[in-house]
Amino acid sequence: MKKLIIFLFTIISLSSCIKNRNDEPRFRLRSNSPVKFNEKLKVYVDSDDDFYYTIIHPDTRDYEDVYETSEARGSDGGKYLAYTYDNDGNLREDSILVKVSPMSVPCSNPVNKLTSDAFNFEMDFYSVRGSYGWSSYKASAISSQGDFYLTFGGYNYTPTQSRTYITDQESGFNTSDEVSLRINKNGLIYYGVPGELVHMEIDSVDNKAITLCDYKVTTGTSNNPTLINVRLEF
């Protein structure tokens, strides 16, 4: 009888411990950061309880328990927050800083000069600058042969750190990961081909450099894109 009482007491004690453990959230926000642009990224809540957790992405989107993408983008870098409420209604939270490294550029180009060996496409820029328009940031370069305009997506977005961007057609729905390119070469208009990459470097004193390496542009009527190379510093 004594052994039975001890056994029951042990079971009750263990049940109480388990109950107490699950009554309060115990969790950590974790990630496989740092990752490179286009690599798999995972940010997740590490916990063995039954609480409902929300993860807040740096761009304010929210996810349940985990955020995962097979192709990390520049906007995926930054501070993530996870939160829940305990049984008394108190907010419990944890955060983590995620780093997405820009894709490296495999070529070097003359500064403020656009070239294309295959098509004899060349522009020497005498004025290069970045400016903020009505709703987006734009890098522009002016030459006697024509003009170069790179428009960044995302409402009120301004580049503040080194990043890799993806080209898309210019639209009011473009995200902060996307840029659009328009070149006026002696009256002929070229556009950046969607999916092409643009690399931006920003140093500690806000000097900027934009590099396009074997980047495809088209007039929109040709099936044979032109490859260009350019590095703009401003």
mmCIF file of C-alpha atoms in Angstrom:
data_model
loop_
_atom_site.group_PDB
_atom_site.id
_atom_site.type_symbol
_atom_site.label_atom_id
_atom_site.label_comp_id
_atom_site.label_asym_id
_atom_site.label_seq_id
_atom_site.Cartn_x
_atom_site.Cartn_y
_atom_site.Cartn_z
ATOM 1 C CA MET A 1 0.000 0.000 0.000
ATOM 2 C CA LYS A 2 2.846 2.335 0.883
ATOM 3 C CA LYS A 3 4.492 1.681 -2.482
ATOM 4 C CA LEU A 4 1.200 2.431 -4.277
ATOM 5 C CA ILE A 5 0.873 5.770 -2.473
ATOM 6 C CA ILE A 6 4.460 6.696 -3.422
ATOM 7 C CA PHE A 7 3.779 5.687 -7.018
ATOM 8 C CA LEU A 8 0.606 7.785 -7.226
ATOM 9 C CA PHE A 9 2.359 10.754 -5.624
ATOM 10 C CA THR A 10 5.140 10.506 -8.218
ATOM 11 C CA ILE A 11 2.654 10.415 -11.098
ATOM 12 C CA ILE A 12 0.779 13.448 -9.726
ATOM 13 C CA SER A 13 4.049 15.352 -9.255
ATOM 14 C CA LEU A 14 5.213 14.628 -12.792
ATOM 15 C CA SER A 15 1.831 15.628 -14.196
ATOM 16 C CA SER A 16 2.006 18.863 -12.238
ATOM 17 C CA CYS A 17 5.486 19.614 -13.593
ATOM 18 C CA ILE A 18 4.379 18.958 -17.151
ATOM 19 C CA LYS A 19 1.295 21.090 -16.660
ATOM 20 C CA ASN A 20 3.317 23.940 -15.191
ATOM 21 C CA ARG A 21 5.832 23.716 -18.004
ATOM 22 C CA ASN A 22 3.108 23.986 -20.648
ATOM 23 C CA ASP A 23 1.167 26.673 -18.777
ATOM 24 C CA GLU A 24 3.801 29.315 -19.588
ATOM 25 C CA PRO A 25 5.441 29.987 -22.973
ATOM 26 C CA ARG A 26 9.122 29.125 -23.214
ATOM 27 C CA PHE A 27 10.505 29.841 -26.657
ATOM 28 C CA ARG A 28 13.347 31.256 -28.716
ATOM 29 C CA LEU A 29 13.257 32.793 -32.171
ATOM 30 C CA ARG A 30 15.904 31.143 -34.349
ATOM 31 C CA SER A 31 17.212 31.315 -37.911
ATOM 32 C CA ASN A 32 19.803 29.848 -40.276
ATOM 33 C CA SER A 33 21.086 33.408 -40.869
ATOM 34 C CA PRO A 34 23.379 34.639 -42.278
ATOM 35 C CA VAL A 35 22.444 33.521 -45.778
ATOM 36 C CA LYS A 36 23.294 34.774 -49.244
ATOM 37 C CA PHE A 37 20.899 36.305 -51.734
ATOM 38 C CA ASN A 38 18.894 33.514 -53.467
ATOM 39 C CA GLU A 39 19.698 30.964 -50.727
ATOM 40 C CA LYS A 40 17.138 29.256 -48.485
ATOM 41 C CA LEU A 41 16.156 31.244 -45.389
ATOM 42 C CA LYS A 42 14.228 29.964 -42.381
ATOM 43 C CA VAL A 43 13.134 31.913 -39.300
ATOM 44 C CA TYR A 44 11.200 29.877 -36.767
ATOM 45 C CA VAL A 45 9.983 29.607 -33.186
ATOM 46 C CA ASP A 46 11.773 26.945 -31.153
ATOM 47 C CA SER A 47 9.352 25.737 -28.467
ATOM 48 C CA ASP A 48 7.765 22.545 -27.124
ATOM 49 C CA ASP A 49 4.576 24.104 -25.749
ATOM 50 C CA ASP A 50 1.137 24.576 -27.303
ATOM 51 C CA PHE A 51 1.021 28.360 -27.475
ATOM 52 C CA TYR A 52 0.187 30.222 -30.674
ATOM 53 C CA TYR A 53 3.149 32.256 -31.943
ATOM 54 C CA THR A 54 3.271 35.069 -34.475
ATOM 55 C CA ILE A 55 6.429 36.042 -36.353
ATOM 56 C CA ILE A 56 6.692 39.594 -37.667
ATOM 57 C CA HIS A 57 8.788 40.012 -40.839
ATOM 58 C CA PRO A 58 10.956 43.179 -41.153
ATOM 59 C CA ASP A 59 8.470 44.551 -43.704
ATOM 60 C CA THR A 60 5.642 44.038 -41.102
ATOM 61 C CA ARG A 61 4.074 40.930 -42.670
ATOM 62 C CA ASP A 62 3.118 38.326 -40.067
ATOM 63 C CA TYR A 63 3.437 34.533 -40.120
ATOM 64 C CA GLU A 64 2.436 31.677 -37.835
ATOM 65 C CA ASP A 65 5.384 29.910 -36.142
ATOM 66 C CA VAL A 66 7.750 30.014 -39.145
ATOM 67 C CA TYR A 67 8.852 32.139 -42.097
ATOM 68 C CA GLU A 68 10.601 30.211 -44.864
ATOM 69 C CA THR A 69 11.670 31.055 -48.415
ATOM 70 C CA SER A 70 13.800 29.124 -50.906
ATOM 71 C CA GLU A 71 15.182 32.361 -52.394
ATOM 72 C CA ALA A 72 16.120 35.023 -49.851
ATOM 73 C CA ARG A 73 15.782 38.640 -50.977
ATOM 74 C CA GLY A 74 17.166 41.886 -49.633
ATOM 75 C CA SER A 75 13.914 42.711 -47.847
ATOM 76 C CA ASP A 76 14.243 39.474 -45.846
ATOM 77 C CA GLY A 77 17.163 40.949 -43.936
ATOM 78 C CA GLY A 78 16.525 42.817 -40.701
ATOM 79 C CA LYS A 79 14.937 42.375 -37.294
ATOM 80 C CA TYR A 80 12.301 39.655 -36.831
ATOM 81 C CA LEU A 81 9.988 39.583 -33.827
ATOM 82 C CA ALA A 82 8.053 36.628 -32.393
ATOM 83 C CA TYR A 83 5.380 37.052 -29.745
ATOM 84 C CA THR A 84 2.621 35.297 -27.845
ATOM 85 C CA TYR A 85 0.529 35.871 -24.702
ATOM 86 C CA ASP A 86 0.753 33.802 -21.546
ATOM 87 C CA ASN A 87 -2.265 32.542 -19.620
ATOM 88 C CA ASP A 88 -2.491 35.810 -17.699
ATOM 89 C CA GLY A 89 -2.617 37.839 -20.911
ATOM 90 C CA ASN A 90 0.965 39.128 -20.614
ATOM 91 C CA LEU A 91 2.919 39.690 -23.812
ATOM 92 C CA ARG A 92 5.988 37.478 -24.255
ATOM 93 C CA GLU A 93 8.363 38.148 -27.126
ATOM 94 C CA ASP A 94 11.774 37.421 -28.590
ATOM 95 C CA SER A 95 13.668 38.871 -31.562
ATOM 96 C CA ILE A 96 16.508 38.011 -33.893
ATOM 97 C CA LEU A 97 18.551 39.946 -36.465
ATOM 98 C CA VAL A 98 18.722 38.232 -39.857
ATOM 99 C CA LYS A 99 21.397 39.041 -42.431
ATOM 100 C CA VAL A 100 21.021 38.451 -46.165
ATOM 101 C CA SER A 101 24.330 39.049 -47.960
ATOM 102 C CA PRO A 102 24.159 40.614 -51.445
ATOM 103 C CA MET A 103 25.069 38.454 -54.419
ATOM 104 C CA SER A 104 28.616 39.206 -55.505
ATOM 105 C CA VAL A 105 29.267 40.796 -58.895
ATOM 106 C CA PRO A 106 31.676 38.682 -60.987
ATOM 107 C CA CYS A 107 33.006 41.480 -63.175
ATOM 108 C CA SER A 108 34.492 44.953 -62.880
ATOM 109 C CA ASN A 109 33.600 47.838 -65.166
ATOM 110 C CA PRO A 110 34.886 51.342 -65.903
ATOM 111 C CA VAL A 111 33.290 53.862 -63.548
ATOM 112 C CA ASN A 112 30.353 55.839 -64.948
ATOM 113 C CA LYS A 113 30.691 54.284 -68.392
ATOM 114 C CA LEU A 114 28.264 51.854 -70.012
ATOM 115 C CA THR A 115 29.757 49.348 -72.465
ATOM 116 C CA SER A 116 28.641 46.422 -74.614
ATOM 117 C CA ASP A 117 31.378 44.782 -76.659
ATOM 118 C CA ALA A 118 29.049 42.634 -78.717
ATOM 119 C CA PHE A 119 26.845 45.497 -79.900
ATOM 120 C CA ASN A 120 29.201 48.511 -79.819
ATOM 121 C CA PHE A 121 26.863 50.034 -77.236
ATOM 122 C CA GLU A 122 28.695 52.723 -75.275
ATOM 123 C CA MET A 123 27.708 55.696 -73.091
ATOM 124 C CA ASP A 124 30.003 58.019 -71.106
ATOM 125 C CA PHE A 125 28.116 59.582 -68.185
ATOM 126 C CA TYR A 126 29.089 63.069 -67.061
ATOM 127 C CA SER A 127 26.346 63.361 -64.436
ATOM 128 C CA VAL A 128 25.316 60.586 -62.036
ATOM 129 C CA ARG A 129 23.066 61.033 -59.017
ATOM 130 C CA GLY A 130 20.412 59.489 -56.850
ATOM 131 C CA SER A 131 17.226 61.313 -55.962
ATOM 132 C CA TYR A 132 13.841 60.695 -54.405
ATOM 133 C CA GLY A 133 10.800 61.351 -56.595
ATOM 134 C CA TRP A 134 7.086 61.393 -55.829
ATOM 135 C CA SER A 135 7.016 57.876 -54.444
ATOM 136 C CA SER A 136 10.273 56.114 -55.308
ATOM 137 C CA TYR A 137 14.041 56.456 -55.343
ATOM 138 C CA LYS A 138 15.745 56.795 -58.726
ATOM 139 C CA ALA A 139 19.374 56.645 -59.881
ATOM 140 C CA SER A 140 20.005 58.602 -63.057
ATOM 141 C CA ALA A 141 23.029 58.980 -65.332
ATOM 142 C CA ILE A 142 23.274 61.510 -68.180
ATOM 143 C CA SER A 143 25.541 61.339 -71.222
ATOM 144 C CA SER A 144 25.786 62.990 -74.627
ATOM 145 C CA GLN A 145 24.633 59.674 -76.147
ATOM 146 C CA GLY A 146 21.538 59.398 -73.965
ATOM 147 C CA ASP A 147 20.202 58.779 -70.461
ATOM 148 C CA PHE A 148 20.070 55.899 -67.954
ATOM 149 C CA TYR A 149 17.326 55.642 -65.298
ATOM 150 C CA LEU A 150 17.075 52.976 -62.599
ATOM 151 C CA THR A 151 13.882 53.187 -60.542
ATOM 152 C CA PHE A 152 13.557 51.396 -57.199
ATOM 153 C CA GLY A 153 10.240 49.824 -56.210
ATOM 154 C CA GLY A 154 8.429 50.046 -52.901
ATOM 155 C CA TYR A 155 6.439 53.080 -51.829
ATOM 156 C CA ASN A 156 8.719 55.645 -50.131
ATOM 157 C CA TYR A 157 11.594 53.145 -50.290
ATOM 158 C CA THR A 158 15.153 54.505 -50.184
ATOM 159 C CA PRO A 159 18.201 52.174 -50.407
ATOM 160 C CA THR A 160 20.251 52.357 -47.198
ATOM 161 C CA GLN A 161 22.455 49.256 -47.326
ATOM 162 C CA SER A 162 24.307 47.037 -49.801
ATOM 163 C CA ARG A 163 21.815 44.791 -51.561
ATOM 164 C CA THR A 164 21.013 42.824 -54.711
ATOM 165 C CA TYR A 165 17.823 43.710 -56.585
ATOM 166 C CA ILE A 166 15.760 41.942 -59.243
ATOM 167 C CA THR A 167 14.632 43.704 -62.393
ATOM 168 C CA ASP A 168 10.941 43.938 -63.233
ATOM 169 C CA GLN A 169 8.814 46.169 -65.402
ATOM 170 C CA GLU A 170 8.045 49.485 -63.773
ATOM 171 C CA SER A 171 4.776 49.358 -61.868
ATOM 172 C CA GLY A 172 3.122 50.922 -58.872
ATOM 173 C CA PHE A 173 3.009 47.392 -57.423
ATOM 174 C CA ASN A 174 6.782 46.810 -57.497
ATOM 175 C CA THR A 175 8.246 45.775 -54.154
ATOM 176 C CA SER A 176 11.389 47.017 -52.426
ATOM 177 C CA ASP A 177 13.237 44.008 -53.932
ATOM 178 C CA GLU A 178 12.572 45.163 -57.496
ATOM 179 C CA VAL A 179 14.027 47.797 -59.801
ATOM 180 C CA SER A 180 13.167 48.824 -63.343
ATOM 181 C CA LEU A 181 15.641 50.096 -65.942
ATOM 182 C CA ARG A 182 15.055 52.463 -68.853
ATOM 183 C CA ILE A 183 17.799 53.635 -71.208
ATOM 184 C CA ASN A 184 17.405 56.258 -73.942
ATOM 185 C CA LYS A 185 20.247 55.688 -76.430
ATOM 186 C CA ASN A 186 20.085 58.291 -79.209
ATOM 187 C CA GLY A 187 16.295 58.148 -79.185
ATOM 188 C CA LEU A 188 16.029 54.355 -79.030
ATOM 189 C CA ILE A 189 14.504 53.131 -75.757
ATOM 190 C CA TYR A 190 15.857 50.009 -74.033
ATOM 191 C CA TYR A 191 14.358 48.292 -70.989
ATOM 192 C CA GLY A 192 15.883 45.925 -68.443
ATOM 193 C CA VAL A 193 14.827 42.316 -68.946
ATOM 194 C CA PRO A 194 12.785 40.995 -65.969
ATOM 195 C CA GLY A 195 14.807 38.726 -63.693
ATOM 196 C CA GLU A 196 18.177 40.405 -64.322
ATOM 197 C CA LEU A 197 20.182 41.338 -61.196
ATOM 198 C CA VAL A 198 21.369 44.755 -60.047
ATOM 199 C CA HIS A 199 23.968 45.076 -57.309
ATOM 200 C CA MET A 200 24.205 48.144 -55.057
ATOM 201 C CA GLU A 201 26.998 48.883 -52.610
ATOM 202 C CA ILE A 202 26.631 51.560 -49.919
ATOM 203 C CA ASP A 203 29.542 52.427 -47.649
ATOM 204 C CA SER A 204 29.587 53.930 -44.153
ATOM 205 C CA VAL A 205 29.411 57.525 -45.448
ATOM 206 C CA ASP A 206 26.555 56.767 -47.883
ATOM 207 C CA ASN A 207 28.630 56.638 -51.072
ATOM 208 C CA LYS A 208 26.779 54.434 -53.554
ATOM 209 C CA ALA A 209 27.875 52.189 -56.420
ATOM 210 C CA ILE A 210 25.521 50.354 -58.782
ATOM 211 C CA THR A 211 26.876 47.504 -60.920
ATOM 212 C CA LEU A 212 25.222 45.677 -63.814
ATOM 213 C CA CYS A 213 27.255 42.767 -65.171
ATOM 214 C CA ASP A 214 26.314 41.114 -68.504
ATOM 215 C CA TYR A 215 22.899 42.597 -67.923
ATOM 216 C CA LYS A 216 20.224 42.051 -70.589
ATOM 217 C CA VAL A 217 18.336 44.980 -72.105
ATOM 218 C CA THR A 218 15.851 44.968 -74.968
ATOM 219 C CA THR A 219 13.830 47.415 -77.027
ATOM 220 C CA GLY A 220 10.793 45.289 -76.279
ATOM 221 C CA THR A 221 10.422 44.231 -79.922
ATOM 222 C CA SER A 222 13.535 42.058 -80.221
ATOM 223 C CA ASN A 223 14.023 38.440 -79.156
ATOM 224 C CA ASN A 224 17.785 38.993 -78.942
ATOM 225 C CA PRO A 225 18.619 41.050 -75.817
ATOM 226 C CA THR A 226 21.692 43.279 -75.721
ATOM 227 C CA LEU A 227 24.227 42.599 -72.961
ATOM 228 C CA ILE A 228 25.560 45.675 -71.177
ATOM 229 C CA ASN A 229 28.031 46.348 -68.368
ATOM 230 C CA VAL A 230 28.095 49.441 -66.216
ATOM 231 C CA ARG A 231 29.245 50.686 -62.808
ATOM 232 C CA LEU A 232 27.814 53.952 -61.526
ATOM 233 C CA GLU A 233 29.345 55.707 -58.531
ATOM 234 C CA PHE A 234 27.722 58.680 -56.812
#
